[in-house]
Structure formats: C-alpha cells, structure tokens
mmCIF file of C-alpha atoms in Angstrom:
data_model
loop_
_atom_site.group_PDB
_atom_site.id
_atom_site.type_symbol
_atom_site.label_atom_id
_atom_site.label_comp_id
_atom_site.label_asym_id
_atom_site.label_seq_id
_atom_site.Cartn_x
_atom_site.Cartn_y
_atom_site.Cartn_z
ATOM 1 C CA UNK A 9 0.181 0.152 0.226
ATOM 2 C CA UNK A 10 2.883 2.130 0.931
ATOM 3 C CA UNK A 11 4.183 1.555 -2.066
ATOM 4 C CA UNK A 12 1.035 2.284 -3.992
ATOM 5 C CA UNK A 13 0.496 5.522 -2.194
ATOM 6 C CA UNK A 14 4.408 6.914 -3.345
ATOM 7 C CA UNK A 15 3.191 5.774 -7.086
ATOM 8 C CA UNK A 16 0.291 8.238 -6.729
ATOM 9 C CA UNK A 17 2.116 11.204 -5.527
ATOM 10 C CA UNK A 18 4.726 10.916 -8.148
ATOM 11 C CA UNK A 19 2.250 11.189 -10.728
ATOM 12 C CA UNK A 20 0.634 13.665 -9.096
ATOM 13 C CA UNK A 21 4.098 16.021 -9.161
ATOM 14 C CA UNK A 22 4.310 14.883 -12.685
ATOM 15 C CA UNK A 23 0.664 15.818 -13.687
ATOM 16 C CA UNK A 24 1.285 19.409 -11.432
ATOM 17 C CA UNK A 25 4.791 19.885 -13.364
ATOM 18 C CA UNK A 26 3.505 19.032 -16.678
ATOM 19 C CA UNK A 27 0.738 21.483 -15.730
ATOM 20 C CA UNK A 28 2.712 24.492 -14.935
ATOM 21 C CA UNK A 29 5.251 23.694 -17.808
ATOM 22 C CA UNK A 30 2.759 24.439 -20.414
ATOM 23 C CA UNK A 31 1.301 27.131 -18.879
ATOM 24 C CA UNK A 32 4.484 28.849 -18.983
ATOM 25 C CA UNK A 33 5.061 27.629 -22.600
ATOM 26 C CA UNK A 34 1.867 29.158 -23.242
ATOM 27 C CA UNK A 35 2.528 32.439 -22.086
ATOM 28 C CA UNK A 36 6.005 32.525 -23.636
ATOM 29 C CA UNK A 37 3.963 31.686 -27.262
ATOM 30 C CA UNK A 38 1.889 34.766 -26.273
ATOM 31 C CA UNK A 39 4.407 36.808 -25.510
ATOM 32 C CA UNK A 40 6.031 36.154 -28.256
ATOM 33 C CA UNK A 41 3.286 36.802 -30.660
ATOM 34 C CA UNK A 42 2.539 40.305 -28.828
ATOM 35 C CA UNK A 43 6.192 41.201 -29.765
ATOM 36 C CA UNK A 44 5.556 39.854 -33.006
ATOM 37 C CA UNK A 45 2.406 42.129 -33.415
ATOM 38 C CA UNK A 46 4.046 45.096 -32.249
ATOM 39 C CA UNK A 47 6.908 45.300 -34.882
ATOM 40 C CA UNK A 48 6.401 47.804 -37.634
ATOM 41 C CA UNK A 49 5.768 45.251 -39.850
ATOM 42 C CA UNK A 50 2.897 47.529 -41.969
ATOM 43 C CA UNK A 51 6.280 49.964 -42.882
ATOM 44 C CA UNK A 52 6.624 48.228 -46.271
ATOM 45 C CA UNK A 53 3.230 48.002 -47.036
ATOM 46 C CA UNK A 54 2.694 51.743 -46.389
ATOM 47 C CA UNK A 55 5.778 52.414 -48.493
ATOM 48 C CA UNK A 56 4.268 50.227 -51.296
ATOM 49 C CA UNK A 57 1.152 52.012 -50.639
ATOM 50 C CA UNK A 58 2.410 55.249 -51.159
ATOM 51 C CA UNK A 59 4.792 54.473 -54.027
ATOM 52 C CA UNK A 60 1.624 53.192 -55.591
ATOM 53 C CA UNK A 61 0.332 56.658 -55.662
ATOM 54 C CA UNK A 62 1.698 57.493 -58.930
ATOM 55 C CA UNK A 63 0.226 54.469 -60.911
ATOM 56 C CA UNK A 64 -3.211 55.078 -59.139
ATOM 57 C CA UNK A 65 -3.101 59.051 -60.783
ATOM 58 C CA UNK A 66 -2.009 57.251 -63.893
ATOM 59 C CA UNK A 67 -4.876 55.463 -63.942
ATOM 60 C CA UNK A 68 -6.948 58.312 -63.096
ATOM 61 C CA UNK A 69 -5.334 60.297 -66.400
ATOM 62 C CA UNK A 70 -6.141 57.231 -68.372
ATOM 63 C CA UNK A 71 -9.730 57.042 -67.237
ATOM 64 C CA UNK A 72 -10.417 60.973 -68.011
ATOM 65 C CA UNK A 73 -8.827 60.643 -71.449
ATOM 66 C CA UNK A 74 -11.150 57.150 -72.160
ATOM 67 C CA UNK A 75 -14.348 60.082 -71.118
ATOM 68 C CA UNK A 76 -13.371 61.952 -73.126
ATOM 69 C CA UNK A 77 -12.819 59.472 -76.146
ATOM 70 C CA UNK A 78 -16.660 58.327 -75.116
ATOM 71 C CA UNK A 79 -17.724 61.968 -75.016
ATOM 72 C CA UNK A 80 -16.097 63.224 -78.827
ATOM 73 C CA UNK A 81 -17.163 59.562 -80.231
ATOM 74 C CA UNK A 82 -20.672 60.128 -79.355
ATOM 75 C CA UNK A 83 -20.996 63.634 -81.371
ATOM 76 C CA UNK A 84 -23.032 63.418 -84.098
ATOM 77 C CA UNK A 85 -22.577 64.810 -87.686
ATOM 78 C CA UNK A 86 -24.391 67.776 -87.465
ATOM 79 C CA UNK A 87 -23.019 68.706 -84.036
ATOM 80 C CA UNK A 88 -19.431 68.177 -85.884
ATOM 81 C CA UNK A 89 -20.106 70.913 -88.534
ATOM 82 C CA UNK A 90 -21.322 73.500 -86.597
ATOM 83 C CA UNK A 91 -17.548 73.080 -84.562
ATOM 84 C CA UNK A 92 -16.069 73.084 -87.109
ATOM 85 C CA UNK A 93 -15.269 75.218 -90.097
ATOM 86 C CA UNK A 94 -16.393 73.416 -93.770
ATOM 87 C CA UNK A 95 -12.534 72.947 -94.084
ATOM 88 C CA UNK A 96 -12.164 71.356 -90.875
ATOM 89 C CA UNK A 97 -14.737 69.256 -91.041
ATOM 90 C CA UNK A 98 -13.730 68.075 -94.901
ATOM 91 C CA UNK A 99 -10.396 67.055 -93.378
ATOM 92 C CA UNK A 100 -10.677 66.289 -90.526
ATOM 93 C CA UNK A 101 -14.185 64.114 -90.151
ATOM 94 C CA UNK A 102 -14.486 63.164 -93.877
ATOM 95 C CA UNK A 103 -10.149 62.709 -93.829
ATOM 96 C CA UNK A 104 -9.562 65.199 -97.062
ATOM 97 C CA UNK A 105 -6.149 67.043 -97.989
ATOM 98 C CA UNK A 106 -5.467 70.310 -98.021
ATOM 99 C CA UNK A 107 -3.451 71.660 -101.013
ATOM 100 C CA UNK A 108 0.030 71.334 -100.724
ATOM 101 C CA UNK A 109 1.720 75.126 -100.152
ATOM 102 C CA UNK A 110 -1.563 76.852 -98.837
ATOM 103 C CA UNK A 111 -2.096 75.373 -94.850
ATOM 104 C CA UNK A 112 -1.694 78.158 -92.557
ATOM 105 C CA UNK A 113 0.885 75.812 -90.526
ATOM 106 C CA UNK A 114 3.282 74.444 -93.429
ATOM 107 C CA UNK A 115 6.111 77.387 -92.719
ATOM 108 C CA UNK A 116 5.362 78.425 -89.709
ATOM 109 C CA UNK A 117 8.502 78.795 -87.348
ATOM 110 C CA UNK A 118 6.823 79.936 -84.188
ATOM 111 C CA UNK A 119 7.627 77.899 -81.404
ATOM 112 C CA UNK A 120 4.625 76.268 -79.498
ATOM 113 C CA UNK A 121 2.287 73.624 -79.049
ATOM 114 C CA UNK A 122 0.146 72.137 -82.173
ATOM 115 C CA UNK A 123 -3.322 70.671 -80.559
ATOM 116 C CA UNK A 124 -5.869 68.878 -82.247
ATOM 117 C CA UNK A 125 -8.386 71.357 -84.029
ATOM 118 C CA UNK A 126 -11.196 69.514 -82.885
ATOM 119 C CA UNK A 127 -10.702 68.274 -78.722
ATOM 120 C CA UNK A 128 -7.775 70.562 -78.166
ATOM 121 C CA UNK A 129 -5.174 67.685 -77.158
ATOM 122 C CA UNK A 130 -1.756 68.705 -77.564
ATOM 123 C CA UNK A 131 -0.120 66.482 -80.390
ATOM 124 C CA UNK A 132 2.812 68.262 -81.871
ATOM 125 C CA UNK A 133 5.784 70.311 -80.255
ATOM 126 C CA UNK A 134 7.192 73.043 -82.539
ATOM 127 C CA UNK A 135 10.572 71.587 -81.550
ATOM 128 C CA UNK A 136 10.175 68.482 -83.604
ATOM 129 C CA UNK A 137 8.562 70.413 -86.703
ATOM 130 C CA UNK A 138 11.063 70.258 -89.667
ATOM 131 C CA UNK A 139 10.870 71.520 -93.268
ATOM 132 C CA UNK A 140 10.071 68.577 -95.657
ATOM 133 C CA UNK A 141 9.864 70.433 -98.464
ATOM 134 C CA UNK A 142 6.450 69.284 -99.172
ATOM 135 C CA UNK A 143 4.160 72.101 -98.503
ATOM 136 C CA UNK A 144 2.780 70.274 -95.725
ATOM 137 C CA UNK A 145 3.826 70.950 -92.421
ATOM 138 C CA UNK A 146 5.474 68.178 -91.003
ATOM 139 C CA UNK A 147 6.835 66.473 -87.366
ATOM 140 C CA UNK A 148 9.483 63.548 -86.432
ATOM 141 C CA UNK A 149 8.290 62.804 -82.732
ATOM 142 C CA UNK A 150 4.209 62.982 -81.749
ATOM 143 C CA UNK A 151 3.595 64.094 -77.881
ATOM 144 C CA UNK A 152 3.365 60.848 -75.882
ATOM 145 C CA UNK A 153 0.468 58.461 -76.804
ATOM 146 C CA UNK A 154 -1.713 61.314 -78.263
ATOM 147 C CA UNK A 155 -2.070 60.280 -81.978
ATOM 148 C CA UNK A 156 -2.476 56.671 -83.578
ATOM 149 C CA UNK A 157 -1.822 55.130 -87.017
ATOM 150 C CA UNK A 158 -3.826 52.680 -89.186
ATOM 151 C CA UNK A 159 -3.316 51.405 -92.346
ATOM 152 C CA UNK A 160 -4.838 53.453 -95.112
ATOM 153 C CA UNK A 161 -6.185 51.542 -98.439
ATOM 154 C CA UNK A 162 -8.074 54.637 -99.664
ATOM 155 C CA UNK A 163 -5.502 54.658 -102.622
ATOM 156 C CA UNK A 164 -4.834 51.667 -104.913
ATOM 157 C CA UNK A 165 -1.542 50.119 -104.860
ATOM 158 C CA UNK A 166 -0.011 53.059 -102.458
ATOM 159 C CA UNK A 167 -0.929 51.441 -98.823
ATOM 160 C CA UNK A 168 -0.324 54.568 -96.190
ATOM 161 C CA UNK A 169 0.016 55.006 -92.573
ATOM 162 C CA UNK A 170 -3.289 57.509 -91.285
ATOM 163 C CA UNK A 171 -2.085 59.446 -88.730
ATOM 164 C CA UNK A 172 -5.430 60.585 -86.352
ATOM 165 C CA UNK A 173 -5.981 61.885 -82.543
ATOM 166 C CA UNK A 174 -5.974 59.089 -79.926
ATOM 167 C CA UNK A 175 -8.725 61.192 -78.400
ATOM 168 C CA UNK A 176 -11.500 62.403 -81.001
ATOM 169 C CA UNK A 177 -10.206 60.143 -83.870
ATOM 170 C CA UNK A 178 -9.707 63.071 -86.134
ATOM 171 C CA UNK A 179 -7.930 62.418 -89.266
ATOM 172 C CA UNK A 180 -4.550 64.302 -89.696
ATOM 173 C CA UNK A 181 -2.454 62.958 -92.211
ATOM 174 C CA UNK A 182 -0.142 60.828 -92.727
ATOM 175 C CA UNK A 183 3.251 59.203 -91.584
ATOM 176 C CA UNK A 184 6.061 57.890 -93.458
ATOM 177 C CA UNK A 185 9.751 56.412 -92.668
ATOM 178 C CA UNK A 186 11.844 59.334 -94.559
ATOM 179 C CA UNK A 187 11.837 61.887 -91.994
ATOM 180 C CA UNK A 188 15.321 62.625 -89.697
ATOM 181 C CA UNK A 189 16.730 61.745 -86.835
ATOM 182 C CA UNK A 190 16.247 60.146 -84.248
ATOM 183 C CA UNK A 191 12.853 58.740 -85.215
ATOM 184 C CA UNK A 192 13.222 58.358 -89.200
ATOM 185 C CA UNK A 193 9.384 59.558 -89.186
ATOM 186 C CA UNK A 194 7.936 62.088 -91.124
ATOM 187 C CA UNK A 195 4.630 62.902 -89.538
ATOM 188 C CA UNK A 196 2.890 65.258 -93.021
ATOM 189 C CA UNK A 197 -0.255 67.022 -91.523
ATOM 190 C CA UNK A 198 -3.313 69.384 -92.407
ATOM 191 C CA UNK A 199 -2.751 72.593 -91.143
ATOM 192 C CA UNK A 200 -6.482 72.731 -90.987
ATOM 193 C CA UNK A 201 -6.499 69.813 -88.383
ATOM 194 C CA UNK A 202 -3.846 71.534 -86.430
ATOM 195 C CA UNK A 203 -4.330 74.852 -83.969
ATOM 196 C CA UNK A 204 -0.746 76.366 -82.464
ATOM 197 C CA UNK A 205 -0.733 77.366 -78.978
ATOM 198 C CA UNK A 206 2.087 79.864 -79.213
ATOM 199 C CA UNK A 207 4.535 79.378 -76.253
ATOM 200 C CA UNK A 208 4.148 82.823 -74.751
ATOM 201 C CA UNK A 209 0.868 81.319 -74.169
ATOM 202 C CA UNK A 210 1.213 77.983 -72.611
ATOM 203 C CA UNK A 211 3.528 79.966 -70.011
ATOM 204 C CA UNK A 212 0.938 82.092 -69.254
#
C-alpha cells in the first residue's frame, strides 16, 4: 500500500509539473506573438501604397482620356459641323487633304504646341517640326501617345499609314518613313487639323 501511495504522489507531481510547463509555454508563445505583432510590419506596405499613388494618378489620367474619347465619339456629324469650319470638317471628319503650300502652318516657325483642332489635345511640339519641302507641316515625333496610326488603303496600290488624334479620332494626315533622326518618321499633316498654341501663351 505504501508503494502505491508513493506512486500516486509521483504521478501527481508529474501532472502538476506538466501543467506548469504548459502554462509557462503558452505564456511565452503568447508573449512572443504580442512582440511580433507590435513590430512595424506594415512599414513596407505603407511604402508600397505611397509608391503606388503615381500609378493611381496614371490610371486616373487614363480614365479621363477614356471619358473624353466616349464624349467625342458620341458627337453627331451635325454637331461636328457646328464646331468646325467647312474646311476643318472636310479634313478631320471626312479625311480630306488640303493643297500643298496653302495651309496656315506649312512654313510656320513660331515656338509652341500644335493641338487637335477638334478636341484641343496636344499633338506635336514645335521643336519636332522640320522643313520637309512637301508644302505640309511636318514633324518627326508626336507628344506621348496622343496620336495613333492605322493602315489606309484608300489609294489603290499605295498603302499608307493614316495619322489620327487618339482622343477624338480626327484625321490629321499620314506618316512616312523618310523623316530625320532620331525617329526617321515624317508626320505629314494638314494645317486645318491643327491649332497652334504659341509658347508665350502656354507659359501663362
């Protein structure tokens, strides 16, 4: 009987020790978790968020341009006729071409920005304008992605790349691969499709 009591006492001591050990272990784990939680783990996240703000602004700009595209796409032909002169409408909305050496800007040297006559989107900077000898205003580089091109098969056996305003889809002219460096492009445009914003005015 004595040995049985002794065994019971030992088992009780072991159980008590296990309980205390488990309790201590749980407190350490909990304490470690709290310490881990209080570390500035969100610092990198906040940096990424702040760095992502520029992406958000770019998305916002894209959204604005998309909204503008929809706005101009919804304009009827009669509304375009009200907004534009007869020549402007013929060239930008009916894909016409003005006669060489007759346009307003073919020989202009005034510093500034050439905007779309239909929607006022900046298309070409005067610093990229050059004398092509063709009688039409010519540029070697557009501003950003504000112009687009597509294949023009209107003349048989003479495929060309048509140049359009990326916002309102106005016909501007054509682009060729015989321009100066650094692009080697010649954006040959109609003056009637453009509106020059002089540099003095853009600074104001």
